[in-house]
PDB file of C-alpha atoms and ligand atoms in Angstrom:
ATOM      1  CA  MET A 242      -3.211  15.683  18.540  1.00 98.00           C
ATOM      2  CA  ILE A 243      -0.987  15.833  16.859  1.00 98.00           C
ATOM      3  CA  ILE A 244      -0.664  13.435  13.906  1.00 98.00           C
ATOM      4  CA  TYR A 245       2.894  12.754  11.942  1.00 98.00           C
ATOM      5  CA  GLY A 246       3.074  11.995   8.353  1.00 98.00           C
ATOM      6  CA  SER A 247       2.361  13.010   5.610  1.00 97.00           C
ATOM      7  CA  THR A 248      -1.321  12.680   3.038  1.00 98.00           C
ATOM      8  CA  LEU A 249       0.719  11.777   0.598  1.00 97.00           C
ATOM      9  CA  SER A 250      -0.233   8.241   2.009  1.00 98.00           C
ATOM     10  CA  PRO A 251      -3.131   6.396   2.220  1.00 98.00           C
ATOM     11  CA  PHE A 252      -3.165   5.155   5.689  1.00 98.00           C
ATOM     12  CA  VAL A 253      -2.310   9.768   6.657  1.00 98.00           C
ATOM     13  CA  ARG A 254      -4.922  10.678   4.783  1.00 98.00           C
ATOM     14  CA  LYS A 255      -7.649   8.674   5.543  1.00 98.00           C
ATOM     15  CA  THR A 256      -7.035   9.602   9.418  1.00 99.00           C
ATOM     16  CA  VAL A 257      -6.172  13.082   8.823  1.00 98.00           C
ATOM     17  CA  VAL A 258      -9.388  13.166   6.487  1.00 99.00           C
ATOM     18  CA  PHE A 259     -11.854  11.982   9.054  1.00 99.00           C
ATOM     19  CA  ALA A 260     -10.239  14.106  11.682  1.00 98.00           C
ATOM     20  CA  ARG A 261     -11.148  16.977   9.520  1.00 98.00           C
ATOM     21  CA  GLU A 262     -14.480  15.565   9.092  1.00 98.00           C
ATOM     22  CA  LYS A 263     -14.969  14.346  13.256  1.00 98.00           C
ATOM     23  CA  GLY A 264     -13.843  18.530  14.005  1.00 98.00           C
ATOM     24  CA  ALA A 265     -10.877  17.106  16.193  1.00 98.00           C
ATOM     25  CA  ASP A 266      -7.747  19.453  17.317  1.00 97.00           C
ATOM     26  CA  PHE A 267      -4.947  18.316  15.677  1.00 98.00           C
ATOM     27  CA  GLU A 268      -1.496  18.391  14.271  1.00 98.00           C
ATOM     28  CA  LEU A 269       0.139  17.197  10.878  1.00 98.00           C
ATOM     29  CA  ARG A 270       3.342  16.784  11.828  1.00 98.00           C
ATOM     30  CA  ALA A 271       5.795  15.775   9.464  1.00 97.00           C
ATOM     31  CA  PRO A 272       7.573  12.451  10.722  1.00 98.00           C
ATOM     32  CA  ARG A 273      11.382  13.180   8.657  1.00 96.00           C
ATOM     33  CA  ASP A 274      13.879  15.576   8.685  1.00 95.00           C
ATOM     34  CA  PRO A 275      16.333  15.341   7.161  1.00 91.00           C
ATOM     35  CA  SER A 276      18.482  12.853   9.232  1.00 94.00           C
ATOM     36  CA  GLY A 277      15.549  10.314   9.153  1.00 94.00           C
ATOM     37  CA  PRO A 278      12.738   9.623  10.749  1.00 97.00           C
ATOM     38  CA  THR A 279      12.365  12.149  14.302  1.00 98.00           C
ATOM     39  CA  ALA A 280      12.129  11.431  17.451  1.00 97.00           C
ATOM     40  CA  GLU A 281       9.383  12.193  18.144  1.00 97.00           C
ATOM     41  CA  PHE A 282       8.020   9.398  15.616  1.00 98.00           C
ATOM     42  CA  LEU A 283       9.414   6.232  16.241  1.00 98.00           C
ATOM     43  CA  ARG A 284       7.944   7.090  20.259  1.00 98.00           C
ATOM     44  CA  ALA A 285       4.309   6.916  18.533  1.00 98.00           C
ATOM     45  CA  SER A 286       4.897   4.641  15.582  1.00 98.00           C
ATOM     46  CA  PRO A 287       7.907   2.505  16.779  1.00 97.00           C
ATOM     47  CA  PHE A 288       8.146   0.274  13.328  1.00 98.00           C
ATOM     48  CA  GLY A 289       8.505   3.307  11.359  1.00 98.00           C
ATOM     49  CA  LYS A 290       4.833   3.453  10.091  1.00 98.00           C
ATOM     50  CA  MET A 291       2.172   6.487   9.050  1.00 98.00           C
ATOM     51  CA  PRO A 292       0.684   7.554  10.831  1.00 98.00           C
ATOM     52  CA  ALA A 293       0.962   7.822  14.498  1.00 98.00           C
ATOM     53  CA  MET A 294      -0.119  10.006  16.663  1.00 98.00           C
ATOM     54  CA  ARG A 295       0.329  11.615  20.347  1.00 98.00           C
ATOM     55  CA  ASP A 296      -1.464  13.130  22.304  1.00 98.00           C
ATOM     56  CA  GLY A 297      -0.652  13.708  25.891  1.00 98.00           C
ATOM     57  CA  ASP A 298       1.933  11.153  27.520  1.00 97.00           C
ATOM     58  CA  PHE A 299      -0.530   8.922  24.961  1.00 98.00           C
ATOM     59  CA  THR A 300       1.104   7.493  21.929  1.00 98.00           C
ATOM     60  CA  ILE A 301      -0.703   5.259  19.391  1.00 98.00           C
ATOM     61  CA  PRO A 302       0.140   4.064  15.513  1.00 98.00           C
ATOM     62  CA  ASP A 303      -2.335   3.212  12.297  1.00 98.00           C
ATOM     63  CA  SER A 304      -4.487   4.133  10.802  1.00 98.00           C
ATOM     64  CA  THR A 305      -7.305   2.689  12.649  1.00 98.00           C
ATOM     65  CA  ALA A 306      -5.747   2.421  15.560  1.00 98.00           C
ATOM     66  CA  ILE A 307      -5.851   6.518  15.521  1.00 98.00           C
ATOM     67  CA  ILE A 308      -9.804   6.885  14.785  1.00 98.00           C
ATOM     68  CA  THR A 309     -11.059   4.652  16.525  1.00 98.00           C
ATOM     69  CA  TYR A 310      -9.171   5.806  18.990  1.00 98.00           C
ATOM     70  CA  ILE A 311     -10.440   9.728  17.850  1.00 98.00           C
ATOM     71  CA  ASP A 312     -13.963   8.338  17.719  1.00 98.00           C
ATOM     72  CA  ALA A 313     -14.481   6.520  21.035  1.00 98.00           C
ATOM     73  CA  LEU A 314     -12.827  11.179  21.885  1.00 97.00           C
ATOM     74  CA  GLN A 315     -14.964  12.393  19.683  1.00 97.00           C
ATOM     75  CA  PRO A 316     -18.090  10.243  18.794  1.00 97.00           C
ATOM     76  CA  GLN A 317     -20.346  13.359  16.715  1.00 98.00           C
ATOM     77  CA  PRO A 318     -20.675  13.384  14.505  1.00 98.00           C
ATOM     78  CA  ASN A 319     -21.377   9.384  13.560  1.00 98.00           C
ATOM     79  CA  LEU A 320     -19.292   7.975  10.835  1.00 98.00           C
ATOM     80  CA  ILE A 321     -19.162   4.287  12.015  1.00 98.00           C
ATOM     81  CA  PRO A 322     -22.361   2.487  12.639  1.00 98.00           C
ATOM     82  CA  THR A 323     -23.646   1.058  15.299  1.00 98.00           C
ATOM     83  CA  ASP A 324     -26.321  -1.417  13.438  1.00 98.00           C
ATOM     84  CA  PRO A 325     -24.048  -3.943  13.828  1.00 98.00           C
ATOM     85  CA  GLN A 326     -24.332  -5.655   9.491  1.00 98.00           C
ATOM     86  CA  ALA A 327     -23.903  -1.454   8.902  1.00 98.00           C
ATOM     87  CA  ARG A 328     -20.721  -1.534  11.660  1.00 98.00           C
ATOM     88  CA  ALA A 329     -19.468  -5.078   9.891  1.00 98.00           C
ATOM     89  CA  ARG A 330     -19.304  -3.343   6.517  1.00 98.00           C
ATOM     90  CA  THR A 331     -17.917  -0.404   7.325  1.00 98.00           C
ATOM     91  CA  ILE A 332     -14.868  -2.252   8.357  1.00 98.00           C
ATOM     92  CA  TRP A 333     -15.293  -4.431   5.945  1.00 98.00           C
ATOM     93  CA  TYR A 334     -14.901  -1.513   3.138  1.00 98.00           C
ATOM     94  CA  GLU A 335     -12.385   0.488   5.351  1.00 98.00           C
ATOM     95  CA  GLU A 336      -9.685  -2.901   5.376  1.00 98.00           C
ATOM     96  CA  PHE A 337     -11.491  -3.076   0.852  1.00 98.00           C
ATOM     97  CA  GLY A 338      -9.692  -0.309   0.991  1.00 98.00           C
ATOM     98  CA  ASP A 339      -6.557  -0.134   3.802  1.00 98.00           C
ATOM     99  CA  THR A 340      -5.659  -4.384   2.106  1.00 98.00           C
ATOM    100  CA  ILE A 341      -6.689  -4.863  -1.038  1.00 98.00           C
ATOM    101  CA  VAL A 342      -6.994  -0.632  -2.922  1.00 98.00           C
ATOM    102  CA  ALA A 343      -3.490   0.402  -1.784  1.00 98.00           C
ATOM    103  CA  ALA A 344      -1.601  -2.554  -2.162  1.00 98.00           C
ATOM    104  CA  CYS A 345      -1.925  -1.935  -5.955  1.00 98.00           C
ATOM    105  CA  GLY A 346      -2.533   2.391  -5.048  1.00 98.00           C
ATOM    106  CA  GLY A 347       1.412   1.386  -2.645  1.00 98.00           C
ATOM    107  CA  LYS A 348       2.608  -1.179  -6.070  1.00 98.00           C
ATOM    108  CA  ILE A 349       1.583   2.335  -8.987  1.00 98.00           C
ATOM    109  CA  PHE A 350       2.244   5.129  -6.782  1.00 98.00           C
ATOM    110  CA  PHE A 351       5.457   3.843  -5.144  1.00 98.00           C
ATOM    111  CA  ASN A 352       7.314   3.189  -8.890  1.00 98.00           C
ATOM    112  CA  ARG A 353       6.004   6.050 -10.863  1.00 98.00           C
ATOM    113  CA  VAL A 354       6.202   8.536  -8.220  1.00 98.00           C
ATOM    114  CA  VAL A 355       8.111   9.030  -4.434  1.00 97.00           C
ATOM    115  CA  SER A 356      11.313   6.389  -5.684  1.00 97.00           C
ATOM    116  CA  PRO A 357      12.168   8.971  -8.249  1.00 97.00           C
ATOM    117  CA  ARG A 358      10.559  12.600  -5.951  1.00 95.00           C
ATOM    118  CA  PHE A 359      11.293  11.715  -3.117  1.00 92.00           C
ATOM    119  CA  PHE A 360      14.349   8.480  -3.482  1.00 93.00           C
ATOM    120  CA  GLY A 361      15.996   9.643  -6.298  1.00 95.00           C
ATOM    121  CA  LYS A 362      16.117   5.700  -7.784  1.00 96.00           C
ATOM    122  CA  PRO A 363      13.715   5.798 -10.465  1.00 97.00           C
ATOM    123  CA  GLY A 364      11.460   2.820  -9.768  1.00 98.00           C
ATOM    124  CA  ASP A 365      10.051  -0.136 -10.851  1.00 98.00           C
ATOM    125  CA  LEU A 366       7.422   0.890 -14.393  1.00 98.00           C
ATOM    126  CA  GLY A 367       6.861  -2.161 -14.877  1.00 98.00           C
ATOM    127  CA  ALA A 368       5.435  -3.128 -12.023  1.00 98.00           C
ATOM    128  CA  ALA A 369       3.638  -0.553 -11.850  1.00 98.00           C
ATOM    129  CA  ASP A 370       1.898  -0.094 -15.535  1.00 98.00           C
ATOM    130  CA  GLU A 371       1.196  -4.412 -14.802  1.00 98.00           C
ATOM    131  CA  ALA A 372      -0.643  -3.742 -11.170  1.00 98.00           C
ATOM    132  CA  GLN A 373      -2.894  -1.291 -13.539  1.00 98.00           C
ATOM    133  CA  ARG A 374      -3.310  -2.951 -15.870  1.00 98.00           C
ATOM    134  CA  THR A 375      -4.225  -6.900 -14.099  1.00 98.00           C
ATOM    135  CA  GLU A 376      -5.074  -5.057 -10.837  1.00 98.00           C
ATOM    136  CA  PHE A 377      -6.786  -1.511 -10.832  1.00 98.00           C
ATOM    137  CA  PRO A 378      -9.286  -2.696 -13.444  1.00 98.00           C
ATOM    138  CA  ARG A 379     -10.946  -5.646 -11.112  1.00 98.00           C
ATOM    139  CA  LEU A 380     -11.493  -2.878  -7.959  1.00 98.00           C
ATOM    140  CA  VAL A 381     -13.532  -0.692 -10.157  1.00 98.00           C
ATOM    141  CA  ASP A 382     -15.319  -3.116 -11.314  1.00 98.00           C
ATOM    142  CA  TYR A 383     -15.686  -4.131  -8.016  1.00 98.00           C
ATOM    143  CA  LEU A 384     -17.179  -0.522  -6.836  1.00 98.00           C
ATOM    144  CA  GLU A 385     -19.255  -0.368 -10.149  1.00 98.00           C
ATOM    145  CA  GLY A 386     -21.723  -3.517  -9.669  1.00 98.00           C
ATOM    146  CA  ILE A 387     -21.754  -2.918  -4.977  1.00 98.00           C
ATOM    147  CA  LEU A 388     -22.561   1.380  -5.633  1.00 98.00           C
ATOM    148  CA  PRO A 389     -25.549   2.629  -3.681  1.00 97.00           C
ATOM    149  CA  ALA A 390     -28.031   4.939  -6.245  1.00 96.00           C
ATOM    150  CA  SER A 391     -27.428   7.470  -2.812  1.00 97.00           C
ATOM    151  CA  GLY A 392     -23.889   7.882  -3.758  1.00 96.00           C
ATOM    152  CA  TYR A 393     -22.428   6.424  -0.369  1.00 98.00           C
ATOM    153  CA  LEU A 394     -21.416   2.668   1.182  1.00 98.00           C
ATOM    154  CA  VAL A 395     -23.225   2.600   4.263  1.00 98.00           C
ATOM    155  CA  GLU A 396     -26.646   3.402   5.461  1.00 98.00           C
ATOM    156  CA  ASP A 397     -26.639   6.078   2.326  1.00 98.00           C
ATOM    157  CA  ARG A 398     -24.982   8.610   3.861  1.00 98.00           C
ATOM    158  CA  PHE A 399     -21.202   9.389   4.718  1.00 98.00           C
ATOM    159  CA  THR A 400     -18.892   6.938   7.004  1.00 98.00           C
ATOM    160  CA  LEU A 401     -15.616   5.453   7.052  1.00 99.00           C
ATOM    161  CA  ALA A 402     -15.992   3.480   4.910  1.00 99.00           C
ATOM    162  CA  ASP A 403     -16.394   6.187   2.619  1.00 99.00           C
ATOM    163  CA  ILE A 404     -12.709   7.658   3.977  1.00 99.00           C
ATOM    164  CA  ALA A 405     -11.659   4.909   3.873  1.00 99.00           C
ATOM    165  CA  VAL A 406     -12.242   3.719  -0.246  1.00 98.00           C
ATOM    166  CA  ALA A 407     -11.258   6.902  -1.923  1.00 98.00           C
ATOM    167  CA  SER A 408      -8.618   7.771  -0.006  1.00 98.00           C
ATOM    168  CA  PRO A 409      -6.121   4.910  -1.898  1.00 98.00           C
ATOM    169  CA  PHE A 410      -7.891   6.325  -5.105  1.00 98.00           C
ATOM    170  CA  ALA A 411      -6.595   9.412  -4.856  1.00 98.00           C
ATOM    171  CA  THR A 412      -2.693   8.150  -3.923  1.00 98.00           C
ATOM    172  CA  MET A 413      -3.944   6.709  -7.309  1.00 98.00           C
ATOM    173  CA  ALA A 414      -4.647   9.615  -9.179  1.00 98.00           C
ATOM    174  CA  HIS A 415      -0.630  12.020  -8.517  1.00 98.00           C
ATOM    175  CA  ALA A 416       0.419   9.091 -10.981  1.00 98.00           C
ATOM    176  CA  GLN A 417      -1.821   8.609 -13.712  1.00 97.00           C
ATOM    177  CA  CYS A 418      -4.288   6.335 -12.580  1.00 98.00           C
ATOM    178  CA  ALA A 419      -7.658   7.773 -12.452  1.00 97.00           C
ATOM    179  CA  VAL A 420     -11.547   5.840 -12.942  1.00 98.00           C
ATOM    180  CA  ASP A 421     -12.488   6.254 -16.788  1.00 98.00           C
ATOM    181  CA  ALA A 422     -16.301   7.692 -16.264  1.00 98.00           C
ATOM    182  CA  ALA A 423     -16.426   5.668 -20.103  1.00 98.00           C
ATOM    183  CA  THR A 424     -16.157   2.186 -18.089  1.00 98.00           C
ATOM    184  CA  HIS A 425     -17.423   2.795 -14.017  1.00 98.00           C
ATOM    185  CA  PRO A 426     -19.698   6.014 -14.413  1.00 98.00           C
ATOM    186  CA  LYS A 427     -20.908   5.443 -11.081  1.00 98.00           C
ATOM    187  CA  THR A 428     -17.293   4.478  -9.987  1.00 98.00           C
ATOM    188  CA  ALA A 429     -16.597   7.532 -10.980  1.00 98.00           C
ATOM    189  CA  ALA A 430     -18.657   9.800 -10.091  1.00 98.00           C
ATOM    190  CA  TYR A 431     -18.683   7.661  -6.353  1.00 98.00           C
ATOM    191  CA  LEU A 432     -15.284   9.454  -6.120  1.00 98.00           C
ATOM    192  CA  ALA A 433     -16.019  12.811  -7.334  1.00 98.00           C
ATOM    193  CA  GLY A 434     -18.961  13.254  -4.875  1.00 98.00           C
ATOM    194  CA  ILE A 435     -16.752  12.155  -1.826  1.00 98.00           C
ATOM    195  CA  LEU A 436     -13.284  13.839  -2.928  1.00 98.00           C
ATOM    196  CA  ALA A 437     -15.232  16.806  -3.264  1.00 98.00           C
ATOM    197  CA  ARG A 438     -15.597  17.057   0.001  1.00 98.00           C
ATOM    198  CA  PRO A 439     -13.963  20.223   1.816  1.00 98.00           C
ATOM    199  CA  SER A 440     -12.062  17.557   4.300  1.00 98.00           C
ATOM    200  CA  PHE A 441     -10.851  15.843   1.802  1.00 98.00           C
ATOM    201  CA  ALA A 442     -10.457  18.063  -1.649  1.00 98.00           C
ATOM    202  CA  GLU A 443      -8.332  20.569   0.687  1.00 98.00           C
ATOM    203  CA  VAL A 444      -5.893  18.110   1.236  1.00 98.00           C
ATOM    204  CA  VAL A 445      -5.766  17.031  -2.059  1.00 98.00           C
ATOM    205  CA  ALA A 446      -5.191  20.885  -2.505  1.00 98.00           C
ATOM    206  CA  GLN A 447      -1.920  20.888  -0.155  1.00 97.00           C
ATOM    207  CA  GLU A 448      -0.819  17.213  -1.731  1.00 98.00           C
ATOM    208  CA  LYS A 449      -1.003  18.216  -5.620  1.00 97.00           C
ATOM    209  CA  ALA A 450       0.997  22.111  -4.987  1.00 97.00           C
ATOM    210  CA  LEU A 451       3.867  19.190  -3.193  1.00 95.00           C
ATOM    211  CA  LEU A 452       3.453  17.374  -6.294  1.00 95.00           C
ATOM    212  CA  GLY A 453       3.910  21.066  -8.610  1.00 92.00           C
ATOM    213  CA  ALA A 454       0.774  18.972 -10.315  1.00 79.00           C
TER     214      ALA A 454
HETATM  215  N1  GSH B 271      -1.683  -0.413   8.668  1.00 85.74           N
HETATM  216  C1  GSH B 271      -0.714   0.449   8.734  1.00 85.74           C
HETATM  217  C2  GSH B 271      -0.246   0.637   7.423  1.00 85.74           C
HETATM  218  C3  GSH B 271       0.787   2.117   7.314  1.00 85.74           C
HETATM  219  C4  GSH B 271       2.280   2.144   6.977  1.00 85.74           C
HETATM  220  O1  GSH B 271       1.847   1.374   6.274  1.00 85.74           O
HETATM  221  N2  GSH B 271       2.233   3.398   5.916  1.00 85.74           N
HETATM  222  C5  GSH B 271       3.164   3.378   5.259  1.00 85.74           C
HETATM  223  C6  GSH B 271       2.465   4.607   4.535  1.00 85.74           C
HETATM  224  S1  GSH B 271       1.738   4.139   3.115  1.00 85.74           S
HETATM  225  C7  GSH B 271       4.265   3.372   5.954  1.00 85.74           C
HETATM  226  O2  GSH B 271       5.305   4.392   7.066  1.00 85.74           O
HETATM  227  N3  GSH B 271       5.835   2.869   5.216  1.00 85.74           N
HETATM  228  C8  GSH B 271       7.265   2.840   5.537  1.00 85.74           C
HETATM  229  C9  GSH B 271       8.206   1.830   5.704  1.00 85.74           C
HETATM  230  O3  GSH B 271       7.576   0.813   5.525  1.00 85.74           O
HETATM  231  O4  GSH B 271       9.210   1.983   6.656  1.00 85.74           O
HETATM  232  C10 GSH B 271      -2.118   2.587   8.340  1.00 85.74           C
HETATM  233  O5  GSH B 271      -3.081   2.077   8.436  1.00 85.74           O
HETATM  234  O6  GSH B 271      -1.487   3.353   9.657  1.00 85.74           O
END
């Protein structure tokens, strides 16, 4: 199986960490070369979004679709609960990570890191600061209010919910936007615990090396 993308993207990181936790056999392949998106990446991702995946002749884009495929191929270890309410809550937290957290993170990471480093253009630092000042506090206030004492979002065990929520926070941490343990101790401890898992920590260490951080 080939996963196309860079784990600096929260969606790619989510997919890669899920695949690693499943013990799936995959290769992470760059979606671009110096001339732009590669033809093989575009065959798997018609709109050029990462991640995308190829397994033999089968191709599919989108982190949630790829995760659904991997989970169907390899149900164990179970990371998407089967109990109806726990399953629904897991998908809500995935959506929270993918849309609400990643929307804030995108403004911060794109303008502070991606634009200047990868596109050679100054980012809109005002937009990044504004997102950190107005959007970020709502995210951490929400988590601080709902995090269970177990340190896991659903069923008091590690699930896709934890992967999906922690991933965009890892992206923001690369852009000087981290949770303050003094004001949000539960959220800071929660993210530290999830991101310390080898599936996350090894990937984030490679990203830091790439960014020279
Ligand atoms: N819903 C998609 C979102 C994918 C996405 O927006 N990826 C971004 C990187 S974070 C991308 O490829 N952007 C490039 C572009 O829009 O051209 C998923 O979960 O995979």
